[in-house]
Amino acid sequence: MSIKEIFVPDIGSFKDVEIIEILVKIGDTLAADGSIMTVESDKAAMDIPAPFAGKVTELKIKVGDKVSAGSPMLMLDTSGEAAASSGAPVVKSFTPAATPVVANVPPPSHPAPEVPAHIPPKHRPDPVAAHAEFAGGKPAHASPSVRRFARELGADLSRIKGRGPRGRILKEDVQDWIKSELAKPTGEAIGLGFPAAPVIDFAKFGEIDTQPLSRIKKLSGANLHRNWVSAPHVTQFDEADITDLEDFRKSMLDEAAKRGVKLTLLAFLMKAVVNALRNYPSFNASLAADGENLVLKKYFHIGFACDTPDGLVVPVIRDVNKKDVMDIARELAELSELARERKLKVDAMQGGCFTLSSLGGIGGTAFTPIINCPEVAILGLSRADWKPVWNKASKAFEPRLMLPLSLSYDHRVIDGADGARFTSHLRLMLSDVRRLLL
Ligand code: CAO
């Protein structure tokens, strides 16, 4: 065993400074340069490092003591075994130097605190990093080891309330802050400052059954929430007369069935949407990540929301412009089946330009679909219904099959007028599908 007494090294102008935190206890194994304690003058705090690796056998200090260079700190067993167990090399001859000094008192306009001359440049404080921890002119009060700890975890000291003496931020304060941040709703992460949802014990009010959310629900839930709060949504409602389209579709059902295809309304909607996207290119676009540019796409990959037992997925049909209605209907059925059997590959859900969300098979008159960002618009379809529509020419009401359209768009990219133009264009296409050939 080789026991050495360890003294406070040369700490420059720091004299009779108070020990505010002891970072080791008897039995701890220290690496060379590992922090032993934090001292604080009226201007700054400083960690005092160990000159050697070793095991602490005795402490000669306590919080509140005043120390200067040469004051005894602790006894260290620097024998090979003890030092080796720290995993750090044993330093034979070492001139100790204190770790970074960080201001904890002056406001940002004041000069940086004096740094002891002997501290090597690489150990000197980075003035930018130090000032980054000032919030509203009020400095964060924390020891270098706590600052280092906070930096490693990405914690913002200026937002943490210290519970140590004189409001000093302790390691536990940083840990508690990280925990509370992680527990907050995701809106907080993008700076919306939502208050945390109250935690309610529902069992107090009656019988309950708690079930885990499916993986898809958890993933899509987070994305839907982000899209809803990050893109300013506007929903344009409209109705398209699909009486003739439905007649045509029905007349084609047998022929389609012979080709093994279930010819659905959605396949026609895909074609009509591509036609509208060609006419209104800003709908076939995404905002560039820098928010400075609009990326206009020359391809037409259309996604469709598919309801599966595990939750919502959005398969994408590629190059809809190059496919006929039969091919699209076939692909719609194949992708829906894969989705419901959980066999959809990830790339079959990527690259979409625009999404269709059809609730027509279920019911409803209108809804506000959430944009599948980074796309900028989504078209919701509700149940088509027979309605009396005024015919100007015959001056009479006629029964017409009307399809409700709900177009949500990102108002950062698309203006209200274009939203209305887009649904008007769709109405025109759907009321006379021969136009899709033009
Ligand atoms: N109006 C009236 N009837 C409609 C209709 C509409 N808008 N859309 C479909 N139908 C009819 C179909 O013609 C079909 O009738 P038959 O069985 O008599 O032929 C029936 O409703 C069922 O259609 P479907 O829903 O199975 O087929 P689809 O091609 O229309 O839709 C799919 C496929 C995958 C979009 C659908 O099954 C689905 O999952 N929809 C849910 C999407 C969803 O959850 N969206 C909400 C997302 S939140 O934004």
Coordinates of C-alpha atoms and ligand atoms in Angstrom, one line a residue:
M1 CA 0.0 0.0 0.0
S2 CA 1.3 3.5 -0.8
I3 CA -0.6 6.2 1.0
K4 CA 0.0 9.8 0.0
E5 CA -1.4 13.0 1.5
I6 CA -3.0 15.2 -1.1
F7 CA -2.9 19.0 -0.7
V8 CA -4.8 21.8 -2.4
P9 CA -2.6 22.7 -5.4
D10 CA -1.7 26.2 -6.5
I11 CA -5.0 27.9 -7.2
G12 CA -3.7 31.3 -8.2
S13 CA -5.6 34.2 -6.6
F14 CA -8.0 31.8 -4.7
K15 CA -7.2 32.1 -1.0
D16 CA -9.3 31.1 2.0
V17 CA -12.0 29.9 -0.3
E18 CA -15.0 28.0 0.9
I19 CA -15.5 24.3 0.1
I20 CA -19.1 24.2 -1.3
E21 CA -19.2 20.6 -2.4
I22 CA -17.1 17.4 -1.7
L23 CA -17.3 15.2 -4.7
V24 CA -15.7 12.0 -3.3
K25 CA -16.1 9.8 -0.2
I26 CA -13.9 7.3 1.6
G27 CA -13.5 4.2 -0.5
D28 CA -14.0 6.0 -3.9
T29 CA -11.5 5.2 -6.6
L30 CA -10.3 8.4 -8.3
A31 CA -8.8 8.8 -11.7
A32 CA -5.9 11.2 -12.1
D33 CA -7.5 14.6 -12.7
G34 CA -10.8 13.5 -11.2
S35 CA -12.5 16.2 -9.2
I36 CA -12.2 16.0 -5.4
M37 CA -14.1 19.1 -4.4
T38 CA -15.5 22.4 -5.5
V39 CA -14.4 25.6 -3.9
E40 CA -16.0 29.0 -4.4
S41 CA -14.8 32.5 -4.0
D42 CA -17.1 35.6 -4.3
K43 CA -16.4 35.6 -8.0
A44 CA -16.2 32.0 -9.3
A45 CA -16.3 28.4 -8.5
M46 CA -13.6 25.8 -9.2
D47 CA -13.2 22.1 -9.1
I48 CA -10.0 20.8 -7.4
P49 CA -8.6 17.7 -9.2
A50 CA -6.7 14.7 -7.9
P51 CA -3.0 14.7 -8.9
F52 CA -2.9 10.9 -9.0
A53 CA -5.2 8.0 -9.5
G54 CA -5.9 6.1 -6.3
K55 CA -8.3 5.1 -3.6
V56 CA -9.5 7.6 -1.0
T57 CA -8.7 6.3 2.5
E58 CA -9.3 9.4 4.5
L59 CA -11.0 12.8 4.1
K60 CA -9.4 15.9 5.8
I61 CA -12.0 18.3 4.5
K62 CA -15.7 19.1 5.0
V63 CA -18.2 21.4 3.3
G64 CA -17.8 24.9 4.7
D65 CA -14.1 24.7 5.4
K66 CA -11.9 27.5 4.1
V67 CA -8.9 26.3 2.1
S68 CA -5.9 27.8 0.3
A69 CA -3.0 26.3 -1.7
G70 CA -1.3 23.7 0.5
S71 CA -4.3 22.9 2.7
P72 CA -4.6 19.1 3.2
M73 CA -7.5 17.5 1.4
L74 CA -7.3 13.7 1.7
M75 CA -5.2 10.6 1.9
L76 CA -4.9 8.6 -1.3
D77 CA -3.8 5.0 -1.7
T78 CA -1.8 5.2 -4.9
S79 CA -0.6 1.6 -4.8
G80 CA -0.7 -0.2 -8.2
E81 CA -3.8 -2.2 -7.4
A82 CA -5.9 0.8 -6.1
A83 CA -4.8 3.1 -9.0
A84 CA -5.3 0.3 -11.6
S85 CA -8.8 -0.3 -10.4
S86 CA -9.6 3.3 -11.4
G87 CA -8.7 2.4 -14.9
A88 CA -6.5 5.6 -15.0
P89 CA -2.7 5.7 -15.4
V90 CA -0.7 6.4 -12.2
V91 CA 1.0 9.8 -12.7
K92 CA 4.4 9.9 -11.0
S93 CA 5.1 13.5 -11.2
F94 CA 2.3 15.9 -11.8
T95 CA 1.8 19.6 -11.3
P96 CA -1.9 19.8 -10.5
A97 CA -4.1 22.4 -12.2
A98 CA -7.6 23.3 -11.3
T99 CA -10.4 22.6 -13.8
P100 CA -12.3 25.4 -15.5
V101 CA -13.3 28.4 -13.6
V102 CA -16.7 29.6 -14.6
A103 CA -18.3 32.9 -13.5
N104 CA -21.3 32.6 -11.4
V105 CA -21.9 36.1 -10.3
P106 CA -21.3 38.9 -12.9
P107 CA -24.0 39.7 -15.4
P108 CA -23.1 39.1 -19.1
S109 CA -21.9 42.7 -19.7
H110 CA -19.1 42.3 -17.1
P111 CA -15.7 41.0 -18.0
A112 CA -15.0 37.3 -17.6
P113 CA -13.6 36.4 -14.2
E114 CA -9.9 36.3 -13.7
V115 CA -8.4 32.9 -14.5
P116 CA -5.4 31.7 -12.5
A117 CA -2.3 32.1 -14.6
H118 CA -1.1 28.6 -14.2
I119 CA -4.2 26.9 -15.7
P120 CA -3.3 25.6 -19.1
P121 CA -5.2 27.2 -22.0
K122 CA -7.2 24.0 -22.7
H123 CA -8.5 24.1 -19.2
R124 CA -9.6 27.8 -19.3
P125 CA -13.2 28.6 -19.5
D126 CA -14.8 29.2 -22.9
P127 CA -16.3 32.6 -22.4
V128 CA -19.1 31.8 -24.9
A129 CA -20.0 28.6 -23.1
A130 CA -20.0 30.4 -19.8
H131 CA -22.3 33.2 -20.9
A132 CA -24.6 30.8 -22.7
E133 CA -25.7 29.8 -19.2
F134 CA -27.0 33.3 -18.4
A135 CA -30.7 33.8 -18.7
G136 CA -32.3 37.2 -18.7
G137 CA -29.1 38.7 -17.3
K138 CA -29.2 36.3 -14.3
P139 CA -26.3 33.9 -14.1
A140 CA -26.7 30.3 -13.4
H141 CA -25.0 29.4 -10.1
A142 CA -23.3 26.0 -10.3
S143 CA -20.0 24.3 -9.7
P144 CA -17.8 23.3 -12.7
S145 CA -18.6 19.6 -12.1
V146 CA -22.3 20.3 -12.2
R147 CA -21.9 22.5 -15.3
R148 CA -20.0 19.6 -16.9
F149 CA -22.7 17.2 -15.9
A150 CA -25.4 19.5 -17.3
R151 CA -23.5 20.0 -20.5
E152 CA -23.1 16.2 -21.0
L153 CA -26.9 15.8 -20.6
G154 CA -27.7 18.8 -22.7
A155 CA -29.4 20.5 -19.7
D156 CA -29.9 24.2 -19.8
L157 CA -28.7 25.6 -16.5
S158 CA -30.4 28.9 -17.0
R159 CA -33.7 27.1 -16.7
I160 CA -32.9 25.1 -13.6
K161 CA -33.7 26.3 -10.1
G162 CA -30.9 25.6 -7.6
R163 CA -31.7 24.1 -4.2
G164 CA -28.2 24.3 -2.8
P165 CA -26.8 27.1 -0.5
R166 CA -27.4 30.5 -2.0
G167 CA -29.5 29.0 -4.8
R168 CA -26.6 27.0 -6.2
I169 CA -27.6 24.3 -8.7
L170 CA -26.8 20.8 -7.5
K171 CA -26.3 17.6 -9.5
E172 CA -29.7 16.5 -8.1
D173 CA -31.3 19.6 -9.5
V174 CA -30.0 18.8 -12.9
Q175 CA -31.2 15.2 -12.7
D176 CA -34.7 16.3 -11.5
W177 CA -34.9 18.9 -14.3
I178 CA -34.1 16.3 -16.9
K179 CA -36.7 13.9 -15.5
S180 CA -39.4 16.6 -15.5
E181 CA -38.5 17.7 -19.1
L182 CA -38.8 14.1 -20.3
A183 CA -42.1 13.7 -18.6
K184 CA -43.5 16.8 -20.4
P185 CA -45.8 16.5 -23.5
T186 CA -43.8 16.7 -26.8
G187 CA -45.1 20.2 -27.6
E188 CA -42.7 21.5 -25.0
A189 CA -39.8 20.0 -27.0
I190 CA -40.5 22.3 -29.9
G191 CA -40.9 25.3 -27.7
L192 CA -44.6 25.7 -27.4
G193 CA -44.6 25.9 -23.7
F194 CA -47.7 23.8 -23.1
P195 CA -48.5 23.2 -19.4
A196 CA -48.0 19.6 -18.5
A197 CA -51.2 17.5 -18.7
P198 CA -52.5 16.8 -15.2
V199 CA -51.9 13.3 -14.0
I200 CA -55.4 11.9 -13.0
D201 CA -56.1 8.7 -11.2
F202 CA -59.2 7.6 -13.2
A203 CA -59.7 4.7 -10.9
K204 CA -60.9 7.1 -8.3
F205 CA -64.1 7.7 -10.4
G206 CA -64.9 4.1 -11.4
E207 CA -63.7 0.9 -12.8
I208 CA -61.0 1.1 -15.5
D209 CA -58.9 -1.2 -17.7
T210 CA -55.4 0.1 -18.8
Q211 CA -54.1 -1.3 -22.1
P212 CA -50.8 -0.6 -23.8
L213 CA -50.8 1.4 -27.0
S214 CA -49.7 -0.5 -30.1
R215 CA -46.3 0.4 -31.6
I216 CA -48.0 1.9 -34.6
K217 CA -50.3 4.0 -32.5
K218 CA -47.4 5.3 -30.5
L219 CA -45.4 6.2 -33.6
S220 CA -48.2 7.7 -35.6
G221 CA -49.5 9.5 -32.5
A222 CA -46.3 11.4 -32.0
N223 CA -46.1 12.2 -35.7
L224 CA -49.7 13.3 -35.9
H225 CA -49.2 15.5 -32.9
R226 CA -46.1 17.1 -34.3
N227 CA -47.8 17.7 -37.7
W228 CA -50.9 19.2 -36.1
V229 CA -49.0 21.7 -34.0
S230 CA -46.2 22.5 -36.5
A231 CA -48.2 23.1 -39.7
P232 CA -50.9 25.8 -39.5
H233 CA -53.9 23.8 -40.9
V234 CA -56.9 25.2 -42.8
T235 CA -59.6 22.8 -44.0
Q236 CA -61.5 23.6 -47.1
F237 CA -64.9 21.7 -47.5
D238 CA -66.6 21.1 -50.7
E239 CA -68.9 18.6 -52.5
A240 CA -68.4 16.8 -55.8
D241 CA -71.2 15.4 -57.9
I242 CA -70.1 11.8 -58.6
T243 CA -73.4 10.6 -60.0
D244 CA -72.0 9.9 -63.5
L245 CA -68.7 8.7 -62.1
E246 CA -70.5 6.1 -59.9
D247 CA -72.6 5.0 -62.9
F248 CA -69.4 4.5 -64.9
R249 CA -67.6 2.7 -62.1
K250 CA -70.5 0.3 -61.6
S251 CA -70.7 -0.4 -65.3
M252 CA -67.0 -1.4 -65.2
L253 CA -67.2 -3.6 -62.1
D254 CA -67.7 -6.9 -64.0
E255 CA -65.0 -6.2 -66.4
A256 CA -62.7 -5.2 -63.5
A257 CA -63.6 -8.4 -61.6
K258 CA -62.7 -10.5 -64.6
R259 CA -59.3 -8.9 -64.4
G260 CA -59.2 -9.7 -60.7
V261 CA -59.6 -6.1 -59.6
K262 CA -62.1 -4.4 -57.2
L263 CA -62.6 -1.1 -58.9
T264 CA -63.2 1.4 -56.0
L265 CA -64.0 5.1 -56.0
L266 CA -60.6 5.7 -54.4
A267 CA -58.8 4.7 -57.6
F268 CA -60.6 7.4 -59.6
L269 CA -59.9 9.9 -56.8
M270 CA -56.2 9.2 -57.1
K271 CA -56.3 10.1 -60.8
A272 CA -58.4 13.2 -60.2
V273 CA -55.9 14.3 -57.5
V274 CA -52.9 13.9 -59.8
N275 CA -54.7 16.1 -62.3
A276 CA -55.3 18.8 -59.7
L277 CA -51.7 18.5 -58.5
R278 CA -50.4 19.1 -62.0
N279 CA -52.6 22.3 -62.2
Y280 CA -51.6 23.5 -58.7
P281 CA -47.9 22.5 -58.3
S282 CA -47.6 24.1 -54.8
F283 CA -49.8 21.3 -53.5
N284 CA -47.2 18.8 -54.8
A285 CA -44.4 20.3 -52.7
S286 CA -42.6 20.4 -49.4
L287 CA -41.0 23.2 -47.4
A288 CA -37.2 22.8 -47.4
A289 CA -35.7 22.1 -44.0
D290 CA -34.3 25.7 -43.9
G291 CA -37.8 27.1 -44.3
E292 CA -36.4 29.3 -47.1
N293 CA -37.5 27.3 -50.1
L294 CA -40.3 25.3 -51.5
V295 CA -39.3 21.9 -53.1
L296 CA -41.6 21.3 -56.0
K297 CA -41.9 17.6 -57.0
K298 CA -42.1 16.4 -60.6
Y299 CA -43.3 12.9 -59.5
F300 CA -46.7 12.0 -58.3
H301 CA -46.6 9.4 -55.5
I302 CA -49.9 9.4 -53.6
G303 CA -50.4 7.9 -50.1
F304 CA -53.7 6.7 -48.7
A305 CA -54.6 6.3 -45.0
C306 CA -55.3 2.7 -44.3
D307 CA -57.1 1.6 -41.1
T308 CA -55.5 -1.5 -39.7
P309 CA -56.2 -3.4 -36.4
D310 CA -53.0 -1.9 -35.0
G311 CA -53.6 1.6 -36.1
L312 CA -53.3 3.9 -39.0
V313 CA -50.6 3.4 -41.7
V314 CA -50.1 5.3 -45.0
P315 CA -48.9 3.1 -47.9
V316 CA -47.8 5.0 -51.0
I317 CA -48.7 4.3 -54.6
R318 CA -45.8 5.4 -56.9
D319 CA -46.1 7.3 -60.2
V320 CA -49.9 7.4 -60.1
N321 CA -49.7 9.6 -63.2
K322 CA -48.2 6.7 -65.2
K323 CA -50.8 4.1 -64.1
D324 CA -54.4 3.5 -65.2
V325 CA -57.4 3.3 -62.9
M326 CA -57.4 -0.6 -63.0
D327 CA -53.7 -0.7 -62.0
I328 CA -54.2 1.8 -59.2
A329 CA -57.2 -0.2 -57.9
R330 CA -55.2 -3.4 -57.9
E331 CA -52.3 -1.7 -56.0
L332 CA -54.7 -0.2 -53.5
A333 CA -56.1 -3.6 -52.6
E334 CA -52.6 -5.2 -52.5
L335 CA -51.1 -2.5 -50.3
S336 CA -54.1 -2.4 -48.0
E337 CA -53.9 -6.2 -47.5
L338 CA -50.2 -6.0 -46.8
A339 CA -50.8 -3.2 -44.3
R340 CA -53.5 -5.2 -42.5
E341 CA -51.3 -8.3 -42.3
R342 CA -48.4 -6.1 -41.0
K343 CA -46.3 -7.1 -44.0
L344 CA -45.9 -3.6 -45.4
K345 CA -42.2 -2.7 -46.0
V346 CA -40.9 0.7 -44.8
D347 CA -40.1 1.9 -48.3
A348 CA -43.8 1.3 -49.3
M349 CA -44.7 4.1 -46.9
Q350 CA -42.1 6.6 -48.0
G351 CA -41.8 9.3 -50.7
G352 CA -45.5 10.3 -50.7
C353 CA -46.4 13.7 -52.2
F354 CA -50.0 14.0 -51.1
T355 CA -52.3 11.8 -49.1
L356 CA -55.9 10.6 -49.4
S357 CA -57.9 9.7 -46.4
S358 CA -61.2 8.0 -47.1
L359 CA -63.8 7.4 -44.4
G360 CA -66.4 7.0 -47.1
G361 CA -66.8 3.3 -46.5
I362 CA -67.7 4.1 -42.8
G363 CA -69.7 7.3 -42.7
G364 CA -69.6 10.9 -41.7
T365 CA -70.2 14.1 -43.6
A366 CA -66.9 16.0 -43.2
F367 CA -63.7 15.9 -41.0
T368 CA -60.4 17.7 -40.7
P369 CA -57.6 15.4 -41.8
I370 CA -54.1 16.0 -40.4
I371 CA -51.5 16.8 -43.0
N372 CA -48.9 14.0 -43.4
C373 CA -45.9 16.4 -43.2
P374 CA -43.6 17.2 -45.0
E375 CA -46.4 17.0 -47.5
V376 CA -48.5 20.2 -47.6
A377 CA -52.0 18.9 -48.1
I378 CA -54.3 16.0 -47.6
L379 CA -57.7 15.2 -49.0
G380 CA -60.4 13.6 -46.8
L381 CA -63.3 11.8 -48.3
S382 CA -66.6 11.2 -46.4
R383 CA -69.6 9.2 -47.3
A384 CA -71.3 10.1 -50.6
D385 CA -75.0 10.7 -50.3
W386 CA -78.0 11.5 -52.5
K387 CA -78.9 15.1 -52.3
P388 CA -81.4 17.3 -54.1
V389 CA -79.3 19.6 -56.3
W390 CA -80.8 22.6 -58.2
N391 CA -80.6 22.2 -61.9
K392 CA -80.5 25.7 -63.4
A393 CA -81.4 24.5 -66.9
S394 CA -84.5 22.5 -66.0
K395 CA -85.3 24.7 -63.0
A396 CA -85.8 21.7 -60.8
F397 CA -84.2 19.8 -58.0
E398 CA -82.5 16.6 -59.1
P399 CA -81.2 13.7 -57.0
R400 CA -77.4 13.7 -57.3
L401 CA -74.8 11.6 -55.5
M402 CA -72.6 14.1 -53.7
L403 CA -69.1 13.2 -52.4
P404 CA -68.0 15.4 -49.4
L405 CA -64.4 16.6 -49.8
S406 CA -62.3 17.9 -46.9
L407 CA -59.0 19.4 -48.0
S408 CA -56.5 20.3 -45.2
Y409 CA -53.5 22.3 -46.3
D410 CA -50.5 24.0 -44.8
H411 CA -51.3 27.7 -44.8
R412 CA -47.5 28.5 -44.8
V413 CA -47.4 27.2 -48.3
I414 CA -50.9 27.4 -49.7
D415 CA -53.3 30.4 -49.6
G416 CA -57.0 30.1 -49.0
A417 CA -57.8 31.0 -52.6
D418 CA -55.7 28.2 -53.9
G419 CA -57.3 25.8 -51.4
A420 CA -60.7 26.7 -52.8
R421 CA -59.4 26.5 -56.4
F422 CA -58.0 23.0 -55.8
T423 CA -61.3 21.6 -54.5
S424 CA -63.2 23.4 -57.3
H425 CA -60.9 21.7 -59.8
L426 CA -61.5 18.3 -58.2
R427 CA -65.2 18.9 -58.4
L428 CA -64.9 19.6 -62.1
M429 CA -62.8 16.5 -62.7
L430 CA -65.1 14.2 -60.7
S431 CA -68.3 15.5 -62.1
D432 CA -67.1 14.5 -65.6
V433 CA -64.3 12.0 -65.5
R434 CA -63.8 12.3 -69.3
R435 CA -61.9 15.5 -68.5
L436 CA -59.2 13.4 -66.9
L437 CA -58.3 12.2 -70.4
L438 CA -57.6 15.8 -71.6
Ligands
CAO1 N1 -69.0 7.1 -50.2 C1 -69.9 6.1 -50.2 N2 -69.4 4.8 -50.3 C2 -68.1 4.6 -50.3 C3 -67.2 5.7 -50.2 C4 -67.7 6.9 -50.2 N3 -66.9 8.0 -50.2 N4 -65.9 5.1 -50.2 C5 -66.1 3.8 -50.3 N5 -67.4 3.5 -50.3 C6 -67.9 2.2 -50.3 C7 -67.2 1.3 -51.3 O1 -67.8 1.4 -52.6 C8 -67.5 -0.1 -50.7 O2 -68.8 -0.5 -51.0 P1 -69.1 -2.0 -51.6 O3 -68.5 -2.9 -50.5 O4 -70.5 -2.0 -51.7 O5 -68.3 -2.1 -52.8 C9 -67.4 0.2 -49.2 O6 -67.7 1.5 -49.0 C10 -66.1 -0.2 -48.5 O7 -65.0 0.5 -49.2 P2 -63.6 0.3 -48.6 O8 -63.4 1.4 -47.6 O9 -63.3 -1.0 -48.2 O10 -62.7 0.6 -49.9 P3 -62.0 1.9 -50.3 O11 -61.2 1.6 -51.5 O12 -63.0 2.9 -50.5 O13 -61.0 2.3 -49.1 C11 -59.2 2.1 -47.6 C12 -59.8 1.5 -48.9 C13 -57.9 1.4 -47.4 C14 -58.9 3.6 -47.8 C15 -60.2 1.9 -46.5 O14 -60.4 0.5 -46.3 C16 -59.7 2.5 -45.2 O15 -58.8 1.9 -44.5 N6 -60.2 3.6 -44.8 C17 -60.0 4.3 -43.5 C18 -59.0 5.4 -43.7 C19 -58.8 6.1 -42.4 O16 -58.9 5.6 -41.3 N7 -58.7 7.5 -42.5 C20 -58.7 8.3 -41.4 C21 -57.4 8.8 -41.2 S1 -57.4 10.2 -40.1 O17 -56.9 11.3 -41.2

